[in-house]
CSV table of C-alpha atoms in Angstrom, one decimal:
chain,number,residue,atom,x,y,z
A,1,MET,CA,0.0,-0.2,0.0
A,2,LYS,CA,1.3,3.3,-1.0
A,3,ILE,CA,0.5,5.9,2.0
A,4,LYS,CA,1.1,9.9,2.3
A,5,PHE,CA,0.7,11.6,5.7
A,6,ILE,CA,0.1,15.0,5.2
A,7,LEU,CA,1.6,17.4,8.5
A,8,PRO,CA,1.7,21.0,8.9
A,9,GLN,CA,4.8,22.8,8.0
A,10,ASN,CA,8.2,21.2,10.1
A,11,THR,CA,9.2,23.1,13.1
A,12,ASN,CA,11.3,20.3,14.3
A,13,ILE,CA,10.2,20.7,17.8
A,14,PRO,CA,8.9,17.4,19.9
A,15,ILE,CA,4.9,17.1,19.6
A,16,GLY,CA,3.2,14.0,20.3
A,17,GLY,CA,1.1,14.2,17.1
A,18,TYR,CA,3.7,14.2,14.8
A,19,LYS,CA,5.6,11.2,17.0
A,20,ILE,CA,2.8,9.1,16.4
A,21,VAL,CA,2.7,9.6,12.8
A,22,TYR,CA,6.8,8.9,12.6
A,23,GLN,CA,6.0,5.6,14.4
A,24,TYR,CA,3.5,4.5,12.1
A,25,ALA,CA,5.7,5.5,9.3
A,26,ASN,CA,8.6,3.7,10.5
A,27,LYS,CA,6.3,0.8,11.4
A,28,LEU,CA,4.6,0.5,7.9
A,29,VAL,CA,7.8,1.0,6.0
A,30,ALA,CA,9.0,-1.8,7.9
A,31,LEU,CA,6.1,-4.1,6.8
A,32,GLY,CA,6.8,-3.4,3.0
A,33,HIS,CA,4.7,-0.4,2.6
A,34,THR,CA,5.9,2.7,0.9
A,35,VAL,CA,5.5,6.0,3.0
A,36,SER,CA,5.6,9.5,2.5
A,37,LEU,CA,5.4,12.5,4.7
A,38,ASP,CA,4.8,15.9,3.4
A,39,PHE,CA,4.8,19.0,5.5
A,40,VAL,CA,2.7,21.5,4.2
A,41,ILE,CA,2.7,25.2,4.5
A,42,ASP,CA,-0.7,26.2,5.6
A,43,ASN,CA,-2.5,29.1,3.7
A,44,ASN,CA,-2.4,31.2,6.4
A,45,LEU,CA,1.4,31.0,6.7
A,46,LYS,CA,2.0,31.2,3.8
A,47,ILE,CA,0.4,34.7,3.0
A,48,LYS,CA,1.7,35.8,6.4
A,49,MET,CA,5.3,34.7,4.5
A,50,LEU,CA,4.3,36.5,1.1
A,51,ASN,CA,3.3,39.8,3.0
A,52,ARG,CA,6.3,39.8,4.5
A,53,ASN,CA,8.5,39.8,1.3
A,54,HIS,CA,6.7,40.8,-2.0
A,55,SER,CA,9.2,39.3,-3.7
A,56,ILE,CA,8.9,35.7,-2.8
A,57,ILE,CA,7.8,33.8,-5.2
A,58,ARG,CA,7.2,30.2,-5.7
A,59,ARG,CA,10.4,29.2,-7.9
A,60,MET,CA,12.9,30.9,-5.1
A,61,LYS,CA,10.6,29.3,-2.3
A,62,ASP,CA,14.1,28.4,-0.9
A,63,LYS,CA,14.9,31.9,-0.1
A,64,MET,CA,11.9,32.0,2.2
A,65,PHE,CA,13.8,31.0,5.4
A,66,GLY,CA,15.5,34.3,5.5
A,67,ASN,CA,12.0,36.0,6.4
A,68,PRO,CA,11.7,36.2,10.0
A,69,ILE,CA,8.1,34.3,10.2
A,70,SER,CA,9.8,31.3,8.1
A,71,LYS,CA,13.1,30.9,10.9
A,72,ILE,CA,10.8,28.2,12.6
A,73,LEU,CA,10.9,26.5,9.6
A,74,LYS,CA,13.5,23.2,9.5
A,75,ASP,CA,14.3,20.7,6.8
A,76,SER,CA,15.2,17.9,8.9
A,77,ILE,CA,14.1,16.0,11.7
A,78,THR,CA,16.5,15.5,14.7
A,79,TRP,CA,14.7,14.5,17.9
A,80,PHE,CA,13.1,11.2,16.3
A,81,ASP,CA,15.0,8.4,14.5
A,82,LEU,CA,12.7,8.5,11.3
A,83,ASP,CA,13.3,5.5,8.9
A,84,SER,CA,15.2,6.6,6.0
A,85,ARG,CA,13.2,4.6,3.9
A,86,VAL,CA,10.2,6.7,4.7
A,87,THR,CA,10.4,10.0,1.8
A,88,THR,CA,10.1,13.4,3.7
A,89,ARG,CA,9.3,16.8,1.8
A,90,PHE,CA,9.5,19.7,4.0
A,91,ASN,CA,7.4,23.0,4.1
A,92,ILE,CA,5.8,22.8,0.7
A,93,PHE,CA,2.6,24.4,-0.7
A,94,GLU,CA,-0.3,23.1,-1.3
A,95,ASP,CA,-0.3,22.7,-5.1
A,96,GLU,CA,3.0,20.7,-4.6
A,97,ILE,CA,1.5,17.5,-3.4
A,98,LEU,CA,1.9,14.8,-5.6
A,99,VAL,CA,-0.5,12.2,-5.3
A,100,ASP,CA,-2.1,9.4,-8.1
A,101,LYS,CA,-5.5,7.4,-8.0
A,102,THR,CA,-3.8,4.4,-5.6
A,103,ILE,CA,-2.1,6.7,-3.3
A,104,LYS,CA,-3.7,6.9,0.1
A,105,VAL,CA,-3.8,10.4,1.8
A,106,VAL,CA,-4.1,11.3,5.2
A,107,GLY,CA,-4.7,14.8,6.6
A,108,THR,CA,-2.9,15.0,10.4
A,109,ALA,CA,-4.3,18.5,11.7
A,110,PHE,CA,-7.5,20.0,11.1
A,111,TRP,CA,-6.9,22.3,8.2
A,112,THR,CA,-5.3,19.2,6.4
A,113,ALA,CA,-8.8,17.9,6.0
A,114,PHE,CA,-10.0,20.9,3.5
A,115,VAL,CA,-6.4,20.1,1.2
A,116,VAL,CA,-7.0,16.3,1.2
A,117,GLU,CA,-10.7,17.0,0.3
A,118,ARG,CA,-9.3,19.2,-2.3
A,119,LEU,CA,-6.9,17.0,-3.7
A,120,ASN,CA,-7.6,15.7,-7.6
A,121,MET,CA,-7.7,12.2,-6.3
A,122,PRO,CA,-10.2,9.5,-5.8
A,123,ASP,CA,-12.6,10.0,-2.5
A,124,GLU,CA,-12.1,6.4,-1.2
A,125,ASN,CA,-8.5,7.2,-0.6
A,126,LYS,CA,-9.0,10.8,1.2
A,127,PHE,CA,-8.4,10.4,4.9
A,128,GLU,CA,-7.8,12.7,8.0
A,129,PHE,CA,-6.2,11.3,11.0
A,130,ILE,CA,-8.2,13.2,13.8
A,131,GLN,CA,-6.0,13.5,17.1
A,132,ASN,CA,-7.6,16.3,19.3
A,133,TYR,CA,-10.3,19.2,18.9
A,134,GLU,CA,-8.1,22.0,17.4
A,135,ASN,CA,-10.0,25.1,18.0
A,136,TYR,CA,-7.1,26.7,19.9
A,137,GLY,CA,-4.5,29.3,18.9
A,138,ILE,CA,-6.6,30.1,15.4
A,139,ASP,CA,-8.4,33.0,14.1
A,140,SER,CA,-11.4,31.1,13.0
A,141,PRO,CA,-12.6,28.5,15.7
A,142,GLU,CA,-15.7,27.5,13.4
A,143,LEU,CA,-13.3,26.2,11.1
A,144,VAL,CA,-12.1,23.3,12.9
A,145,ASP,CA,-16.1,22.1,13.2
A,146,GLN,CA,-16.1,22.3,9.6
A,147,SER,CA,-13.2,20.3,9.1
A,148,PHE,CA,-15.0,17.5,10.8
A,149,ARG,CA,-17.8,17.6,7.8
A,150,THR,CA,-15.3,17.5,5.0
A,151,LYS,CA,-16.0,15.0,2.4
A,152,VAL,CA,-12.6,12.7,3.6
A,153,ASN,CA,-13.0,9.7,5.6
A,154,LYS,CA,-12.3,10.2,9.2
A,155,ILE,CA,-9.8,8.1,11.7
A,156,VAL,CA,-10.0,9.0,15.3
A,157,ILE,CA,-7.4,8.0,18.0
A,158,ALA,CA,-10.1,8.2,20.9
A,159,LYS,CA,-13.6,7.5,21.5
A,160,TRP,CA,-14.7,10.8,22.8
A,161,LEU,CA,-13.4,12.1,19.1
A,162,LYS,CA,-15.2,9.2,17.8
A,163,ASP,CA,-18.6,10.7,19.8
A,164,LEU,CA,-17.4,14.4,18.5
A,165,THR,CA,-16.9,13.2,15.0
A,166,PHE,CA,-20.7,12.0,14.3
A,167,LYS,CA,-22.2,14.8,16.3
A,168,LEU,CA,-20.2,17.5,14.5
A,169,SER,CA,-21.0,15.9,10.9
A,170,GLY,CA,-23.4,12.4,11.1
A,171,GLN,CA,-20.4,10.7,9.8
A,172,PRO,CA,-19.0,7.4,11.4
A,173,SER,CA,-15.1,6.9,12.0
A,174,ASP,CA,-12.6,4.4,12.3
A,175,TYR,CA,-11.1,3.9,15.7
A,176,VAL,CA,-7.2,3.3,15.6
A,177,PRO,CA,-6.1,3.7,19.5
A,178,ASN,CA,-2.7,5.1,20.3
A,179,PHE,CA,0.0,2.7,21.3
A,180,ILE,CA,3.1,2.7,23.2
A,181,ASP,CA,6.0,1.0,22.5
A,182,MET,CA,7.4,-1.1,25.6
A,183,ASN,CA,11.0,-1.0,24.3
A,184,ASP,CA,11.2,2.6,25.0
A,185,PHE,CA,9.4,3.1,28.4
A,186,PHE,CA,9.7,0.2,30.8
A,187,LEU,CA,10.9,-0.1,34.7
A,188,THR,CA,14.4,0.7,35.3
A,189,THR,CA,14.0,1.3,39.2
A,190,SER,CA,11.7,-0.5,41.4
A,191,LEU,CA,8.8,1.1,43.0
A,192,SER,CA,10.2,0.7,46.3
A,193,GLU,CA,13.2,2.8,45.8
A,194,ARG,CA,11.5,6.1,44.5
A,195,ASN,CA,11.5,8.9,46.6
A,196,HIS,CA,8.6,11.7,47.1
A,197,VAL,CA,9.3,12.8,43.8
A,198,VAL,CA,6.4,14.0,41.4
A,199,THR,CA,6.8,14.8,37.6
A,200,LEU,CA,4.8,17.2,35.3
A,201,LEU,CA,5.2,18.3,31.7
A,202,ASN,CA,5.9,21.9,30.7
A,203,HIS,CA,4.1,23.1,28.1
A,204,GLU,CA,3.2,27.1,26.7
A,205,ALA,CA,-0.3,25.7,25.7
A,206,GLU,CA,-2.9,26.8,28.2
A,207,SER,CA,-4.9,23.6,27.8
A,208,LYS,CA,-2.3,21.7,29.4
A,209,ARG,CA,-2.7,23.5,32.8
A,210,THR,CA,1.5,23.8,33.9
A,211,LYS,CA,0.4,26.6,36.0
A,212,PHE,CA,-2.3,25.0,37.7
A,213,GLY,CA,0.1,22.1,38.4
A,214,LEU,CA,2.7,24.0,40.1
A,215,GLU,CA,0.4,25.9,42.1
A,216,VAL,CA,-1.0,22.3,43.2
A,217,LEU,CA,2.5,20.9,43.8
A,218,ALA,CA,3.6,23.9,45.8
A,219,ARG,CA,0.6,23.3,48.3
A,220,VAL,CA,1.7,19.9,48.5
A,221,LYS,CA,5.2,20.9,49.3
A,222,GLN,CA,3.6,22.4,52.4
A,223,GLU,CA,2.1,19.1,53.7
A,224,VAL,CA,5.5,16.7,52.2
A,225,PRO,CA,8.8,18.8,52.8
A,226,ASP,CA,10.7,16.6,51.4
A,227,LEU,CA,8.9,17.0,47.8
A,228,GLU,CA,10.8,16.6,44.4
A,229,VAL,CA,9.5,17.6,41.2
A,230,LYS,CA,10.9,17.1,38.1
A,231,LEU,CA,9.3,19.4,35.4
A,232,PHE,CA,10.3,18.7,31.1
A,233,GLY,CA,9.2,19.8,28.3
A,234,ALA,CA,10.3,21.5,24.8
A,235,TYR,CA,10.2,24.9,25.6
A,236,ASP,CA,11.2,27.2,28.6
A,237,PRO,CA,9.5,26.9,32.0
A,238,VAL,CA,6.6,28.6,32.2
A,239,GLN,CA,7.1,30.8,35.4
A,240,LYS,CA,9.8,31.0,37.6
A,241,LEU,CA,10.2,28.1,39.4
A,242,PRO,CA,11.4,27.4,43.5
A,243,ASP,CA,14.3,25.4,44.3
A,244,TYR,CA,12.8,22.2,44.5
A,245,VAL,CA,11.5,22.3,41.0
A,246,SER,CA,14.1,20.9,38.2
A,247,PHE,CA,13.3,21.9,34.8
A,248,TYR,CA,14.3,19.4,32.1
A,249,ARG,CA,14.5,20.9,28.7
A,250,THR,CA,13.8,18.0,25.7
A,251,PRO,CA,15.2,15.6,27.4
A,252,SER,CA,16.4,12.5,25.6
A,253,LEU,CA,13.9,9.3,25.5
A,254,GLN,CA,16.5,7.3,27.5
A,255,TYR,CA,16.7,10.5,30.1
A,256,LEU,CA,13.0,10.8,30.0
A,257,ARG,CA,12.6,7.1,30.9
A,258,ASP,CA,15.3,6.6,33.5
A,259,GLU,CA,15.8,9.8,34.9
A,260,ILE,CA,12.2,11.2,35.1
A,261,TYR,CA,9.7,8.8,35.0
A,262,ASN,CA,11.5,5.9,36.8
A,263,LYS,CA,12.8,8.5,39.6
A,264,SER,CA,8.9,9.5,40.3
A,265,GLN,CA,6.2,8.1,42.3
A,266,ILE,CA,3.5,10.3,40.7
A,267,TYR,CA,3.1,11.6,37.1
A,268,LEU,CA,0.5,14.6,37.4
A,269,LEU,CA,-1.7,15.4,34.4
A,270,PRO,CA,-4.0,18.6,35.2
A,271,SER,CA,-4.8,19.3,31.2
A,272,VAL,CA,-8.1,20.3,30.4
A,273,ARG,CA,-8.4,18.9,27.2
A,274,GLU,CA,-6.2,16.0,25.3
A,275,GLY,CA,-6.7,13.9,22.1
A,276,TRP,CA,-4.7,11.3,24.0
A,277,VAL,CA,-2.3,11.8,26.5
A,278,LEU,CA,1.0,9.9,25.7
A,279,THR,CA,3.0,10.9,28.4
A,280,GLY,CA,0.6,9.5,30.0
A,281,MET,CA,1.2,6.0,28.7
A,282,GLU,CA,4.8,6.6,29.3
A,283,ALA,CA,5.1,7.3,32.9
A,284,MET,CA,2.8,4.5,33.4
A,285,ALA,CA,5.1,2.3,31.3
A,286,SER,CA,7.6,3.6,33.5
A,287,GLY,CA,6.2,3.1,36.8
A,288,ALA,CA,4.9,5.9,38.0
A,289,ALA,CA,1.2,6.6,39.2
A,290,VAL,CA,-0.8,9.0,37.1
A,291,ILE,CA,-3.1,11.3,38.7
A,292,SER,CA,-5.2,12.5,35.8
A,293,SER,CA,-8.1,15.1,35.4
A,294,ASP,CA,-10.7,13.4,34.2
A,295,ILE,CA,-10.7,14.3,30.9
A,296,GLY,CA,-12.0,12.5,27.2
A,297,GLY,CA,-7.7,12.3,26.5
A,298,VAL,CA,-7.5,9.6,29.1
A,299,ARG,CA,-10.7,7.6,29.8
A,300,ASP,CA,-9.1,5.0,26.5
A,301,TYR,CA,-6.6,3.7,29.1
A,302,MET,CA,-7.0,5.4,32.3
A,303,PHE,CA,-9.7,3.9,34.9
A,304,ASP,CA,-10.4,5.5,38.2
A,305,LYS,CA,-9.0,3.6,41.3
A,306,SER,CA,-7.6,1.0,39.4
A,307,ASN,CA,-4.7,1.8,36.9
A,308,ALA,CA,-4.7,5.9,38.2
A,309,LEU,CA,-6.5,8.4,40.0
A,310,LEU,CA,-8.9,11.0,37.8
A,311,ILE,CA,-9.6,14.4,38.8
A,312,GLU,CA,-12.3,17.0,38.2
A,313,PRO,CA,-10.3,19.2,35.7
A,314,ASP,CA,-9.1,21.9,37.9
A,315,ASN,CA,-10.4,21.0,41.3
A,316,LEU,CA,-7.1,22.5,43.3
A,317,GLU,CA,-7.9,20.8,46.7
A,318,LEU,CA,-8.9,17.6,45.4
A,319,PHE,CA,-5.5,17.3,43.4
A,320,VAL,CA,-3.6,18.3,46.2
A,321,GLU,CA,-5.2,15.7,48.9
A,322,LYS,CA,-5.0,12.9,46.0
A,323,ILE,CA,-1.1,13.6,45.5
A,324,VAL,CA,-0.5,13.9,49.3
A,325,TYR,CA,-2.2,10.6,49.6
A,326,LEU,CA,-1.0,8.6,47.2
A,327,LEU,CA,2.7,10.1,48.2
A,328,LYS,CA,1.8,8.4,51.8
A,329,ALA,CA,0.5,5.3,50.6
A,330,ASP,CA,2.9,3.5,49.5
A,331,ASP,CA,0.9,0.2,48.9
A,332,GLN,CA,-2.3,1.7,47.2
A,333,ARG,CA,0.7,3.8,44.6
A,334,GLN,CA,2.1,0.4,44.0
A,335,LYS,CA,-0.8,-1.4,43.3
A,336,ILE,CA,-1.7,1.3,40.8
A,337,VAL,CA,1.4,1.1,39.5
A,338,LEU,CA,0.7,-2.7,38.5
A,339,GLU,CA,-2.7,-2.7,37.1
A,340,ALA,CA,-1.1,0.7,34.6
A,341,GLN,CA,1.6,-1.5,33.6
A,342,LYS,CA,-0.8,-4.1,32.8
A,343,THR,CA,-3.1,-1.6,30.4
A,344,VAL,CA,-0.1,-0.2,28.9
A,345,ALA,CA,1.1,-3.7,27.6
A,346,SER,CA,-1.7,-4.4,25.7
A,347,LEU,CA,-1.7,-1.1,23.7
A,348,SER,CA,1.0,-1.9,21.4
A,349,ILE,CA,1.8,-0.6,18.0
A,350,GLU,CA,1.4,-4.1,16.1
A,351,GLU,CA,-2.6,-4.0,16.8
A,352,SER,CA,-2.9,-0.3,15.9
A,353,VAL,CA,-1.2,-0.6,12.7
A,354,LYS,CA,-3.3,-3.7,11.8
A,355,LYS,CA,-6.3,-1.4,12.6
A,356,LEU,CA,-5.0,1.2,10.4
A,357,LEU,CA,-4.4,-0.3,7.5
A,358,SER,CA,-8.2,-2.1,7.8
A,359,ALA,CA,-9.1,1.7,7.9
A,360,LEU,CA,-7.4,2.9,4.8
A,361,GLU,CA,-8.3,0.0,3.0
A,362,SER,CA,-12.1,-0.4,3.7
A,363,PRO,CA,-13.2,3.1,5.3
A,364,ILE,CA,-16.4,2.6,7.4
A,365,ALA,CA,-17.6,6.1,6.3
A,366,PHE,CA,-17.1,5.7,2.4
A,367,LYS,CA,-20.7,4.2,1.6
A,368,LYS,CA,-21.9,7.2,3.2
A,369,TYR,CA,-20.6,10.1,0.6
């Protein structure tokens, strides 16, 4: 099978949605499929580029990278080991996408649904891979709802997105859950040898609630004086950090696994919206008990009081109470972690690839068009 993923322009910053696509690409080429990645400049950014420098024309596009707006665009991927058999084309325009009648084309961001819909190719080979409800940071949020109604087949990563897709469009969608590679994340430190350490993702997006998480942990520190916090992420810290918080910028996979997750008793996940939280699975596989907001992005694999503790979003008092409780209740923490390990072990990339190929070969929604 020939498969082309359409991604937004490449900034070479670790992003969960990109990582999932890269992992699929590696696995698919290993299975003998032909895979290409086209990083497409969205029209809004294209307009901004052209307005900044009217001398830019398509045949001189390589010179755009002197433009202040386009400095963020990169022509390589250094944070993920992408298989050399995967073909990449970086930061191209929409009309430079190459397709034929047999290739399966999969958009990966809300606006790429419109790009895929406009391609001159059979409708049964047009897909949108829906990883979240992306109405953040855009000028026209109503476009997100419109993207769900495009005449392309929908593949969703979570059940809440399957329900949302049907609500917004009346279209059924194929459910292909996310996965974790257990060769990357596993126990390297026993559960009984961990100190009072809580890990938190640092992110500039307000929906991730990093500031709220730090506020929660400041309260926990008052009740657990030896608390240490490990904060990590691809962006600068969202605020000045107290001395009990250590920050790790873009840690390597090995360091994230061995020195962050595996040194932690708890992973705090205070987000108010997620498509599917990859870091939650990583922490679970690495032996950190997850205390998370009770949101759609975790309910496919987190179950309250079984393999995680789920809290009403933004409930400061309850987050503090549950973190303090689990830091002091070693038996309960270890019980939750053991259940979590069973759960993530069942979320394999092999099973997800089978589901993805089935969806691409025979999409559930095509008969609706």
